Short mmCIF file of C-alpha atoms in Angstrom, two decimals:
data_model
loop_
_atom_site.label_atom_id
_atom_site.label_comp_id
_atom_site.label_asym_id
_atom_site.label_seq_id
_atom_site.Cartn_x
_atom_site.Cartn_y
_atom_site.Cartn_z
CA UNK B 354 9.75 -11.36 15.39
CA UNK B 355 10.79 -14.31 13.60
CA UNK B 356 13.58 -13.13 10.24
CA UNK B 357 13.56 -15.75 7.96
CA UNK B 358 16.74 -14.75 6.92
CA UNK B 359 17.94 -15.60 10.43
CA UNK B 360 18.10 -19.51 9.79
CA UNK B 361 19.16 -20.21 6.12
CA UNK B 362 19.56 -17.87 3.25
CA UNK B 363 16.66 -20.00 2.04
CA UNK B 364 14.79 -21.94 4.56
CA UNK B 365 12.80 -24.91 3.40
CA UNK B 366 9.03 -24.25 4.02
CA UNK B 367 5.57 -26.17 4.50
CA UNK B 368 2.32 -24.40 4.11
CA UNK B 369 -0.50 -25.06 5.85
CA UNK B 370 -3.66 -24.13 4.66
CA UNK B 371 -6.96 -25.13 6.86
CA UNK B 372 -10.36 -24.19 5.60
CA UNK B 373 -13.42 -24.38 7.50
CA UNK B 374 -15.77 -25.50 4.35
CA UNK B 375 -15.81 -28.27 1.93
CA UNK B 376 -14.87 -26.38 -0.74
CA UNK B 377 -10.46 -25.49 -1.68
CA UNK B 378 -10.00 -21.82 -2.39
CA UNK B 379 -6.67 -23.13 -4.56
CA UNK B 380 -6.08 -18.80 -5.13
CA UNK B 381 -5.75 -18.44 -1.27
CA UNK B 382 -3.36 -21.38 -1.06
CA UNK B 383 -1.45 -20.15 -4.54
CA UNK B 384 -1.25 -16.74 -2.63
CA UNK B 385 0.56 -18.05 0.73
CA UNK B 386 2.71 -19.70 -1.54
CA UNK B 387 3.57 -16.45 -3.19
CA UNK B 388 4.06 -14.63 0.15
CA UNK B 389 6.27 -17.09 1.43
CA UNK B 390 8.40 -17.19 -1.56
CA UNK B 391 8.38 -13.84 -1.36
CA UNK B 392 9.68 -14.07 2.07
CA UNK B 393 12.65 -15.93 0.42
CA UNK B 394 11.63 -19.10 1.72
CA UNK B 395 11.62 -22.35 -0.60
CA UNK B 396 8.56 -24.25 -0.66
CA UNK B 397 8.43 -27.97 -0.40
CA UNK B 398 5.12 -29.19 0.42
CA UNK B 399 1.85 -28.23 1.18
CA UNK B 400 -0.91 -29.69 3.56
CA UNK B 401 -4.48 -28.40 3.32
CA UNK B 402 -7.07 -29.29 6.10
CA UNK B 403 -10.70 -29.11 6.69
CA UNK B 404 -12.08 -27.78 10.00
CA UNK B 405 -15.26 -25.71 10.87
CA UNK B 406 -13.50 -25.17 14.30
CA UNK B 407 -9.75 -24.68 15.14
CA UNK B 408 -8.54 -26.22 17.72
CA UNK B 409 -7.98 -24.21 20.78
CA UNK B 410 -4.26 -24.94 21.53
CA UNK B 411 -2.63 -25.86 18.36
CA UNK B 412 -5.24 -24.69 15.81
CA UNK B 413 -4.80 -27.86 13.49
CA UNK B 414 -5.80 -30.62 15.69
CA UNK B 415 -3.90 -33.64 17.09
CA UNK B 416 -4.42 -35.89 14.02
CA UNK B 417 -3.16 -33.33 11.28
CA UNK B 418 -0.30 -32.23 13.61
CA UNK B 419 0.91 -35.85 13.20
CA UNK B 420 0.85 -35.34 9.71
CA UNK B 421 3.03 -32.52 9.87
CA UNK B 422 5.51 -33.59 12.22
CA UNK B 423 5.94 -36.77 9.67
CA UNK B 424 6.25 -34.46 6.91
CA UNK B 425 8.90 -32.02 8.91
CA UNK B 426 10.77 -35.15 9.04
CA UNK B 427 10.66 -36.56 5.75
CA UNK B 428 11.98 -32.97 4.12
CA UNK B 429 14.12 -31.37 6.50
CA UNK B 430 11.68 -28.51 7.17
CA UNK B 431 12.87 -25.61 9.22
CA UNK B 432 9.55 -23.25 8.89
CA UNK B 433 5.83 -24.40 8.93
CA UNK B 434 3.57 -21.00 7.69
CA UNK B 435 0.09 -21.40 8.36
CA UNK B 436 -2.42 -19.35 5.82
CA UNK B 437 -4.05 -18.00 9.17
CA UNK B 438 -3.67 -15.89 12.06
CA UNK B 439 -3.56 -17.83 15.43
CA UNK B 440 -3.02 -17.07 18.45
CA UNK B 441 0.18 -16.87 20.66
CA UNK B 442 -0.11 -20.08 22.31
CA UNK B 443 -1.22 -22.01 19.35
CA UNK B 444 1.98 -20.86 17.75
CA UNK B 445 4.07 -21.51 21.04
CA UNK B 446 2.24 -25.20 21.64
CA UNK B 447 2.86 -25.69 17.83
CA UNK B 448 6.69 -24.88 17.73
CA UNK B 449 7.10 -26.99 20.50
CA UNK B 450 5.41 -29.62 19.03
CA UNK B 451 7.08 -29.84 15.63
CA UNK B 452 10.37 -28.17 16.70
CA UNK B 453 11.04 -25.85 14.48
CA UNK B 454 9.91 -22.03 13.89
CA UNK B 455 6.12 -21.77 13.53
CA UNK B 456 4.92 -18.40 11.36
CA UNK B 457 1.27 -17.03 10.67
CA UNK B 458 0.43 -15.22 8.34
CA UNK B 459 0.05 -11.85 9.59
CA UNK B 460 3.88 -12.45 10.88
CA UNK B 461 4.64 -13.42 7.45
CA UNK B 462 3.30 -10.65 6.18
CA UNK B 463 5.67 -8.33 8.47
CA UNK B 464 8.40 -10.14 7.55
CA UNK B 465 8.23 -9.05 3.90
CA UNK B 466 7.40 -5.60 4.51
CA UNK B 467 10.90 -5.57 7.29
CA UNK B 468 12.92 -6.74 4.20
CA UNK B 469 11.06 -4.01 1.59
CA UNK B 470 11.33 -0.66 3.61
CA UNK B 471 13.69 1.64 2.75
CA UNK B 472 12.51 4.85 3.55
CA UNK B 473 13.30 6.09 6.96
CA UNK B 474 9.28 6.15 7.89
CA UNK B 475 8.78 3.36 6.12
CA UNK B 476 11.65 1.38 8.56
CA UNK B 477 9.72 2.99 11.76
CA UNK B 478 6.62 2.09 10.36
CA UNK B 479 7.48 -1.98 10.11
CA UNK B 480 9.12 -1.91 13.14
CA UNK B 481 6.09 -0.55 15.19
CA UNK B 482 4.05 -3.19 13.74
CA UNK B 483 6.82 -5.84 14.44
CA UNK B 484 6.59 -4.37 18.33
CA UNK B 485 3.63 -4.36 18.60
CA UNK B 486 2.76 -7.86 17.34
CA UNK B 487 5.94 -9.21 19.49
CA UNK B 488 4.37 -8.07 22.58
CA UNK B 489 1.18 -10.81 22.43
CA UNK B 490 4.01 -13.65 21.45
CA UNK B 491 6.48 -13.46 24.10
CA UNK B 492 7.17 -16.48 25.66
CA UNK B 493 9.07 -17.47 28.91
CA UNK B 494 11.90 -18.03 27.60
CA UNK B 495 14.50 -17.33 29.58
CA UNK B 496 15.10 -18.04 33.54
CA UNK B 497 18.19 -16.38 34.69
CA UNK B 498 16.18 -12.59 35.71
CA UNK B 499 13.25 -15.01 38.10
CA UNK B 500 12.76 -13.88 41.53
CA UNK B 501 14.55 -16.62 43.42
CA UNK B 502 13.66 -17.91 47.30
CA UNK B 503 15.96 -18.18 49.94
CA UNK B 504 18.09 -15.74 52.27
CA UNK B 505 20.75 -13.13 51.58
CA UNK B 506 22.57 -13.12 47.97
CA UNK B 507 19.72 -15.54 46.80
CA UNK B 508 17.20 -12.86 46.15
CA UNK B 509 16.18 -12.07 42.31
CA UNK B 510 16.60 -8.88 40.67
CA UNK B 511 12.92 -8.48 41.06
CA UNK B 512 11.13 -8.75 37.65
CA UNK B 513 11.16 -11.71 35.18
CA UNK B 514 13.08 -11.52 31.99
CA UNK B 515 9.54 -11.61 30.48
CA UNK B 516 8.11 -8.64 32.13
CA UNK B 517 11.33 -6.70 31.14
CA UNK B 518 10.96 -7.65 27.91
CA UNK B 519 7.61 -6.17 27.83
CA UNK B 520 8.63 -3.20 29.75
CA UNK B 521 11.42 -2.73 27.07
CA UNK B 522 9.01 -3.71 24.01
CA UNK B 523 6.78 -0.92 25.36
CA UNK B 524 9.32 1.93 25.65
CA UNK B 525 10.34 1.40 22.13
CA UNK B 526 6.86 2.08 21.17
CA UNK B 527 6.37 5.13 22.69
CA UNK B 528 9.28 6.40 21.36
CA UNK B 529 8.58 5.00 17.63
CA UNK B 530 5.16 6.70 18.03
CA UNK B 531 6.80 10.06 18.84
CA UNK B 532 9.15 9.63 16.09
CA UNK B 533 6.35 8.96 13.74
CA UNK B 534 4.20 11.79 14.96
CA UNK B 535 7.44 13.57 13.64
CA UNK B 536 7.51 12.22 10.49
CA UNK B 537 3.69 12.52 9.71
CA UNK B 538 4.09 16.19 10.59
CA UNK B 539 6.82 16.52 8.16
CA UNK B 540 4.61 15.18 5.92
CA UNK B 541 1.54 17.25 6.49
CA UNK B 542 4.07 20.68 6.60
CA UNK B 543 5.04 19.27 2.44
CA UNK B 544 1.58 18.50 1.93
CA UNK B 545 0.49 22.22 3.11
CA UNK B 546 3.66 23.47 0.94
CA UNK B 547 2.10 21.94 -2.15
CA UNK B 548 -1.29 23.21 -1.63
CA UNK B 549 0.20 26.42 -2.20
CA UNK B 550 0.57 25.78 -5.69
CA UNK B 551 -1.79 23.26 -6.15
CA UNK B 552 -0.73 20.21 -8.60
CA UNK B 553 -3.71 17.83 -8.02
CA UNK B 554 -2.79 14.25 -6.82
CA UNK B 555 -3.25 10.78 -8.67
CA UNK B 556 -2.51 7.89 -6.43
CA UNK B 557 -1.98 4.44 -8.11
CA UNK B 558 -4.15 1.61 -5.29
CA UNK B 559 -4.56 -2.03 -6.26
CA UNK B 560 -4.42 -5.32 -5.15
CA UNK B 561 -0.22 -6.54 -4.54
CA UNK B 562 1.54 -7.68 -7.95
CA UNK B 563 -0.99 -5.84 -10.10
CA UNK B 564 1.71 -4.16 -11.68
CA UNK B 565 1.49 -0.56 -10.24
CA UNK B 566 4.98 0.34 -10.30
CA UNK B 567 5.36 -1.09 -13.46
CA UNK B 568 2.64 1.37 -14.78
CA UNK B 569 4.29 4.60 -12.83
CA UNK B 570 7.36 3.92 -14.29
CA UNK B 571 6.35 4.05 -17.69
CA UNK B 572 4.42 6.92 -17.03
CA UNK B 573 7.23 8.75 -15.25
CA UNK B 574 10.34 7.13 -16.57
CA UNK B 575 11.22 6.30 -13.03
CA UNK B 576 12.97 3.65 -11.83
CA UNK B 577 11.40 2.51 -9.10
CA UNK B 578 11.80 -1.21 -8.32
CA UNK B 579 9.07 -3.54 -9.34
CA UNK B 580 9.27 -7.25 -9.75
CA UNK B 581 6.63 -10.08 -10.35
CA UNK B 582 6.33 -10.76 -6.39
CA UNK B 583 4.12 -9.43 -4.02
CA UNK B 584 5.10 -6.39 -2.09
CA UNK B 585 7.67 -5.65 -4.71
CA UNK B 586 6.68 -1.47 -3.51
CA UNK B 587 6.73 -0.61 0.04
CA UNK B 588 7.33 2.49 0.41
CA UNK B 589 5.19 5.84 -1.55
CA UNK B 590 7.21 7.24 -4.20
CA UNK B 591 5.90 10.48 -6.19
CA UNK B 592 6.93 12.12 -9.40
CA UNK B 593 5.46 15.26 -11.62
CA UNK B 594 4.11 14.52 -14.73
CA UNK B 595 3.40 16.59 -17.55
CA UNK B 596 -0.52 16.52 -19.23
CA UNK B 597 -1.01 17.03 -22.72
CA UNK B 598 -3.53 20.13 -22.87
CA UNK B 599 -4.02 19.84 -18.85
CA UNK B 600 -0.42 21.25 -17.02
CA UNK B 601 1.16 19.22 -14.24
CA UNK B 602 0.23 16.25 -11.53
CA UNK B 603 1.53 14.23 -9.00
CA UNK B 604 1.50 10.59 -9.56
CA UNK B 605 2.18 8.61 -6.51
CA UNK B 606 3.24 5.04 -6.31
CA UNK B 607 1.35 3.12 -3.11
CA UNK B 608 1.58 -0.08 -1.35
CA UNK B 609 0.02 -2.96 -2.71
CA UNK B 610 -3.15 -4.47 -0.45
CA UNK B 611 -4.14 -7.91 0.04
CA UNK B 612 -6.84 -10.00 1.36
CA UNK B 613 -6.86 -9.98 5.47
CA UNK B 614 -4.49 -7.33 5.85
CA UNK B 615 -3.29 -7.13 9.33
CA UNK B 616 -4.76 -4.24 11.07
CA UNK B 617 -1.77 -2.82 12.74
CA UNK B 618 -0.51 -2.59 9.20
CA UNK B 619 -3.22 -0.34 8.32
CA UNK B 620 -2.72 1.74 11.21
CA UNK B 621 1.00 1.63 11.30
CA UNK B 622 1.12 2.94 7.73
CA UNK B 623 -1.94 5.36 8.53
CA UNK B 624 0.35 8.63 7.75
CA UNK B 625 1.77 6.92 4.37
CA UNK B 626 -1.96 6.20 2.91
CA UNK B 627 -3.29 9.72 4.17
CA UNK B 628 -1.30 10.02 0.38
CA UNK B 629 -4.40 8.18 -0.89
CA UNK B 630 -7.14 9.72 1.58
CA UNK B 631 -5.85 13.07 0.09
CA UNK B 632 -5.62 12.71 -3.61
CA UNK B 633 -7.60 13.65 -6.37
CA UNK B 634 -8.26 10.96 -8.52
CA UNK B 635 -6.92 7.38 -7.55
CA UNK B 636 -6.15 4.75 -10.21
CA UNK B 637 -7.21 1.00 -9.50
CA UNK B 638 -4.79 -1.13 -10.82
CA UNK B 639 -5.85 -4.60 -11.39
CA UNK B 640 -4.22 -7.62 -12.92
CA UNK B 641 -6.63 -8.50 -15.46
CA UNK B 642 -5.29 -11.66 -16.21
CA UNK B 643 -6.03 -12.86 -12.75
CA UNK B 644 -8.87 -15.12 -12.75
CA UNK B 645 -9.60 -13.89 -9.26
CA UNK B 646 -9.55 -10.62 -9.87
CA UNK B 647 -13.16 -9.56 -8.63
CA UNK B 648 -12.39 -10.64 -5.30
CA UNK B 649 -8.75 -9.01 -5.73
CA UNK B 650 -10.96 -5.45 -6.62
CA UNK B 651 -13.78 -6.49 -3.54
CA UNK B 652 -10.59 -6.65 -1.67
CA UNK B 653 -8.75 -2.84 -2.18
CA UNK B 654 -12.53 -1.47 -1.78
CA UNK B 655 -12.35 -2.83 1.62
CA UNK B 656 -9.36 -1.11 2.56
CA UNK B 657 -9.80 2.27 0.92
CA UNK B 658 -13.25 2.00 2.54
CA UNK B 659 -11.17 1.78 5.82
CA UNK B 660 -9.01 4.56 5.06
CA UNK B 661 -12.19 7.45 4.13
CA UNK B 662 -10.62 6.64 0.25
CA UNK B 663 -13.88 5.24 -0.67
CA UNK B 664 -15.47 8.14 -2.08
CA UNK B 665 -12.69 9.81 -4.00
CA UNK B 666 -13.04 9.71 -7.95
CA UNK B 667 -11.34 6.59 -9.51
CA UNK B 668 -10.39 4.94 -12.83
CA UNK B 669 -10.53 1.18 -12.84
CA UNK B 670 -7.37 0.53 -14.77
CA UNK B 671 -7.40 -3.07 -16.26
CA UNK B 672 -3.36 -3.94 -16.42
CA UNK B 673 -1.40 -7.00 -18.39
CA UNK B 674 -3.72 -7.47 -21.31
CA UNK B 675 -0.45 -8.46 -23.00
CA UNK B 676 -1.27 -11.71 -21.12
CA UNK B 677 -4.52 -12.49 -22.52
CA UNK B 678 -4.35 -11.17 -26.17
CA UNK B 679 -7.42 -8.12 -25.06
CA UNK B 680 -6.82 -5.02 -27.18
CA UNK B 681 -6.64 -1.92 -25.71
CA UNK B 682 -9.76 0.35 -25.23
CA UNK B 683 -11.84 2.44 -22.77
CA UNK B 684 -15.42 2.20 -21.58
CA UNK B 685 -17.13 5.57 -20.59
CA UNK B 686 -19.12 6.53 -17.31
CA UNK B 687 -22.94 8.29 -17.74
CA UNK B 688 -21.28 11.46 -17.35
CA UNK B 689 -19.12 11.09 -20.24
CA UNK B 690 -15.59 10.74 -18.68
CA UNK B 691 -13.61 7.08 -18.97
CA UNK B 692 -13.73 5.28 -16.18
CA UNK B 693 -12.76 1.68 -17.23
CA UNK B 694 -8.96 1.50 -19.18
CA UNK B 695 -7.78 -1.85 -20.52
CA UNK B 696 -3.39 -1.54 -20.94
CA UNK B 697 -0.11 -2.80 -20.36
CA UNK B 698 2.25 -1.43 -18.28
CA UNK B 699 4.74 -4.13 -20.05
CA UNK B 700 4.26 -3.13 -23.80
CA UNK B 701 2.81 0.37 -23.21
CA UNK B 702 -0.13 -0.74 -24.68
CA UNK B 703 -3.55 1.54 -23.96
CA UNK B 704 -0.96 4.22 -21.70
CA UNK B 705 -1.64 6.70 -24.06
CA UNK B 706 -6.03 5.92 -23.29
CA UNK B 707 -4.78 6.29 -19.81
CA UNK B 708 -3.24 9.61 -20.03
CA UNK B 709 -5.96 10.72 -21.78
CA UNK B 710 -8.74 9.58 -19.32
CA UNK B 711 -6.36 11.26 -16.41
CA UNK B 712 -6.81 14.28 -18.39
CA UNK B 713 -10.47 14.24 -18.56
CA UNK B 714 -10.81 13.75 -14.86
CA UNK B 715 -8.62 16.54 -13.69
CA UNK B 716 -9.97 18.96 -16.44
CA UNK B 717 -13.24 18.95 -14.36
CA UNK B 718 -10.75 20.78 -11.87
CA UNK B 719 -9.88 23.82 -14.26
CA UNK B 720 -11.43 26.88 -13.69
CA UNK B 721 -12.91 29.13 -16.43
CA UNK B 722 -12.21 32.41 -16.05
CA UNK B 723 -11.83 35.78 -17.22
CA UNK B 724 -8.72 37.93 -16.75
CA UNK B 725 -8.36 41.72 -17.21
CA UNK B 726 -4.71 43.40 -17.42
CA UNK B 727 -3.71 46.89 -18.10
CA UNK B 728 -1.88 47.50 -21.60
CA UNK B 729 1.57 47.94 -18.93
CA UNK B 730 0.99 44.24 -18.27
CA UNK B 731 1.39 42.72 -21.51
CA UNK B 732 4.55 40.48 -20.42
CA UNK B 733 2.00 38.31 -18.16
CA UNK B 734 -0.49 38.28 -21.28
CA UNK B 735 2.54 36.71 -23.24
CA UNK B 736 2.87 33.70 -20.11
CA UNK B 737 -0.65 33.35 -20.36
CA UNK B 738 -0.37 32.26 -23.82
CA UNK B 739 2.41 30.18 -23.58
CA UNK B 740 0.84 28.14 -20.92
CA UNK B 741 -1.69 27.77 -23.58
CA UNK B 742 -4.37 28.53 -21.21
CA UNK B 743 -6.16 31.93 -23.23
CA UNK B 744 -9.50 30.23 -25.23
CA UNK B 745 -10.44 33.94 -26.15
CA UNK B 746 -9.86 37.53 -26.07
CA UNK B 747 -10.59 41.26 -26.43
CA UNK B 748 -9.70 44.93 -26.34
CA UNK B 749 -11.72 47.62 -24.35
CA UNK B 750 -11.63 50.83 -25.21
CA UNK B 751 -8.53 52.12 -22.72
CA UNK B 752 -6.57 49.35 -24.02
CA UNK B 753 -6.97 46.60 -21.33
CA UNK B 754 -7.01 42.91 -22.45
CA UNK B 755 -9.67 40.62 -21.04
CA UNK B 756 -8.76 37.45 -21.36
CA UNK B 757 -11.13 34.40 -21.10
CA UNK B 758 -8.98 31.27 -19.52
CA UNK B 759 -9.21 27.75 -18.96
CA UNK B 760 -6.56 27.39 -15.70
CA UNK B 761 -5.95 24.37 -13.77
CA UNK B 762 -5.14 24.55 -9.66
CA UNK B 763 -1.75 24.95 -10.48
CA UNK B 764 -1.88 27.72 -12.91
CA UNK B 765 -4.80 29.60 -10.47
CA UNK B 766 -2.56 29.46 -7.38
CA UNK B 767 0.55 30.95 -9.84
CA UNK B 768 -1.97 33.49 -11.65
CA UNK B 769 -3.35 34.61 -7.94
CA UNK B 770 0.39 35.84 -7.31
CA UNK B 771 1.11 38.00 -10.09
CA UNK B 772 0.75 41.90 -9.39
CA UNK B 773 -1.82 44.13 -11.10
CA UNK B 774 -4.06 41.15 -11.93
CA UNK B 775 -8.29 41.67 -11.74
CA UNK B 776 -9.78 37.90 -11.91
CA UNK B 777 -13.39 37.29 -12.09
CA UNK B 778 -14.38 33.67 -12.25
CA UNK B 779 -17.26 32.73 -14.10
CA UNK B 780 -19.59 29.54 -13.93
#
């Protein structure tokens, strides 16, 4: 795997961009751009091209790679990114055309997320993927390990340098697999431990650069980072917060998705988005000042389609109306619940519409129900109350309270606990 950090702090870049119909998708090209920038390269040029068919051994064709090579010239390029995924010997016939390093954009893409992680998973994660897309691209390059002809002391050590690389390549990714089998059951074991007390789960999805961490950390008051670049969050990050007349939640910061998302990312990161596949209510986060964003939204239903997410209840959150002057409001579902928010994570604009919608989902998970306690028991009647949770009550004739309750999953599983407790749920 090609680090771009290897060559120069900030290696000088060309995009290439090569469509296969008459028409210039100028948001595909703008988001290359982004990624490679992102990548900490510095962009000098762009060349776009128009081909129904790539070419078989350098993808491009033989008249547009003599553009290029005049262009790697003219402005001292080290790293030509193509906006596509090829194949390992169009990228190996390419860098030996144009000398320099040659990077697709699925190995783009990995290069990002090997400079975001910074969670122990997340690290094993990227470097599975990294493996695993290494192992198509290697390359004879080296000599010194080939079986050699000729009599005693002449004979090689009996593999190529190639096939131990691969052998190599392949150990490490048994043993990352093993290690993330680990990790994943780590994460199922604290998964089971909050199902104990169950805290429902609201995951924030969206398209990269929609501004979800910017949104969880107003929410939360966390810290986590988030800049205006793509991938800015790697790694899931989750934090309790306190509802105003519901109790507690999870909130959990995601990766960002984007259009053609490698597939080994997807799998690699399978045990991090299970986070998603198991929450309650997701939040789709999308930059409504984007004038793409209905293909950014097609996008994210593609992968949460691909990760069973499809189906779970969601709240299309409309972020950065601070950019386009759109005042905050909600739009309501036939059932009566919001389902469309318009805010800004920036100003905190419409957050408080948010909160409230979140609310109105997860209240559909209380459970109404009526509690009975001896007169000896009148220290739990007291918590009861103070989790605000009693809507009504009365007195039989021996003294017992019966208490009609609104409790969340939370309160339930602490309420199930308690000694000396009778609960009979109603409809």
């Amino acid at each position: 795997m090609f680090d771009i950090s290897e060559s120069k702090a900030q290696p000088n870049a060309l995009i290439i961009y090569q469509r296969d119909t008459s028409n210039e998708d100028t948001e595909i090209l703008e988001e290359i751009r982004l990624l490679a920038q992102s990548a900490g390269a510095t962009v000098l040029s762009t060349l776009t091209a128009f081909r129904r068919t790539p070419d078989p051994a350098t993808f491009i064709g033989k008249g547009k790679l003599e553009e290029i090579k005049s262009e790697v010239a003219a402005n001292d390029i080290d790293l030509v990114v193509l906006n596509h995924s090829i194949s390992p010997i169009q990228e190996r016939n390419l860098e030996r055309a144009l000398k320099v390093r040659v990077l697709d954009r699925t190995g783009l893409i990995l290069d990002i997320f090997a400079q975001r992680a910074t969670s122990h998973e997340g690290k094993l994660q990227v470097e599975l993927a990294q493996l695993q897309h290494i192992s198509t691209r290697l390359v004879r390059g080296w000599t010194h390990l080939e079986r050699q002809k000729g009599g005693i002391g002449l004979r090689g050590p009996g593999e190529t340098q190639l096939e131990t690389d691969r052998r190599l390549i392949g150990h490490r990714i048994k043993a990352l697999n093993k290690r993330l089998e680990v990790v994943s059951g780590q994460r199922q074991l604290r998964r089971k431990s909050r199902a104990k007390v169950p805290v429902p789960t609201v995951s924030l999805v969206g398209y990269t650069n929609a501004g979800k961490s910017s949104l969880f950390n107003h929410i939360t008051n966390a810290k986590v980072y988030a800049q205006d670049q793509l991938f800015a969050t790697l790694d899931t990050t989750m934090r309790r917060v306190a509802l105003d007349e519901f109790g507690d939640a999870i909130l959990s910061d995601t990766v960002g998705f984007i259009r053609n998302l490698p597939h080994s990312l997807v799998q690699a990161f399978h045990s991090t988005l299970e986070e998603v596949s198991n929450a309650h209510l997701l939040l789709h986060v999308v930059d409504v000042a984007s004038y793409y964003r209905d293909e950014c939204i097609s996008e994210v239903d593609k992968v949460l389609k691909e990760i069973e997410a499809s189906d779970i209840p969601s709240i299309m959150v409309y972020n950065k109306i601070d950019l386009t002057d759109t005042p905050p409001k909600v739009v309501r579902n036939s059932a009566g619940l919001i389902d469309r928010v318009w805010c800004s994570a920036h100003s905190g604009e419409g957050v408080d519409l948010l909160l409230q919608a979140i609310t109105e989902h997860l209240s559909r998970l209380h459970t109404r129900c009526r509690i009975v306690l001896p007169t000896s028991n009148g220290k739990l009647r007291a918590q009861l109350y103070r989790k605000s949770v009693v809507k009504s009550e009365s007195v039989h004739e021996d003294g017992s309270f019966s208490l009609d309750c609104d409790m969340s999953p939370a309160d339930m599983g602490w309420l199930k606990k308690q000694p000396n407790v009778d609960v009979i749920e109603l409809l």
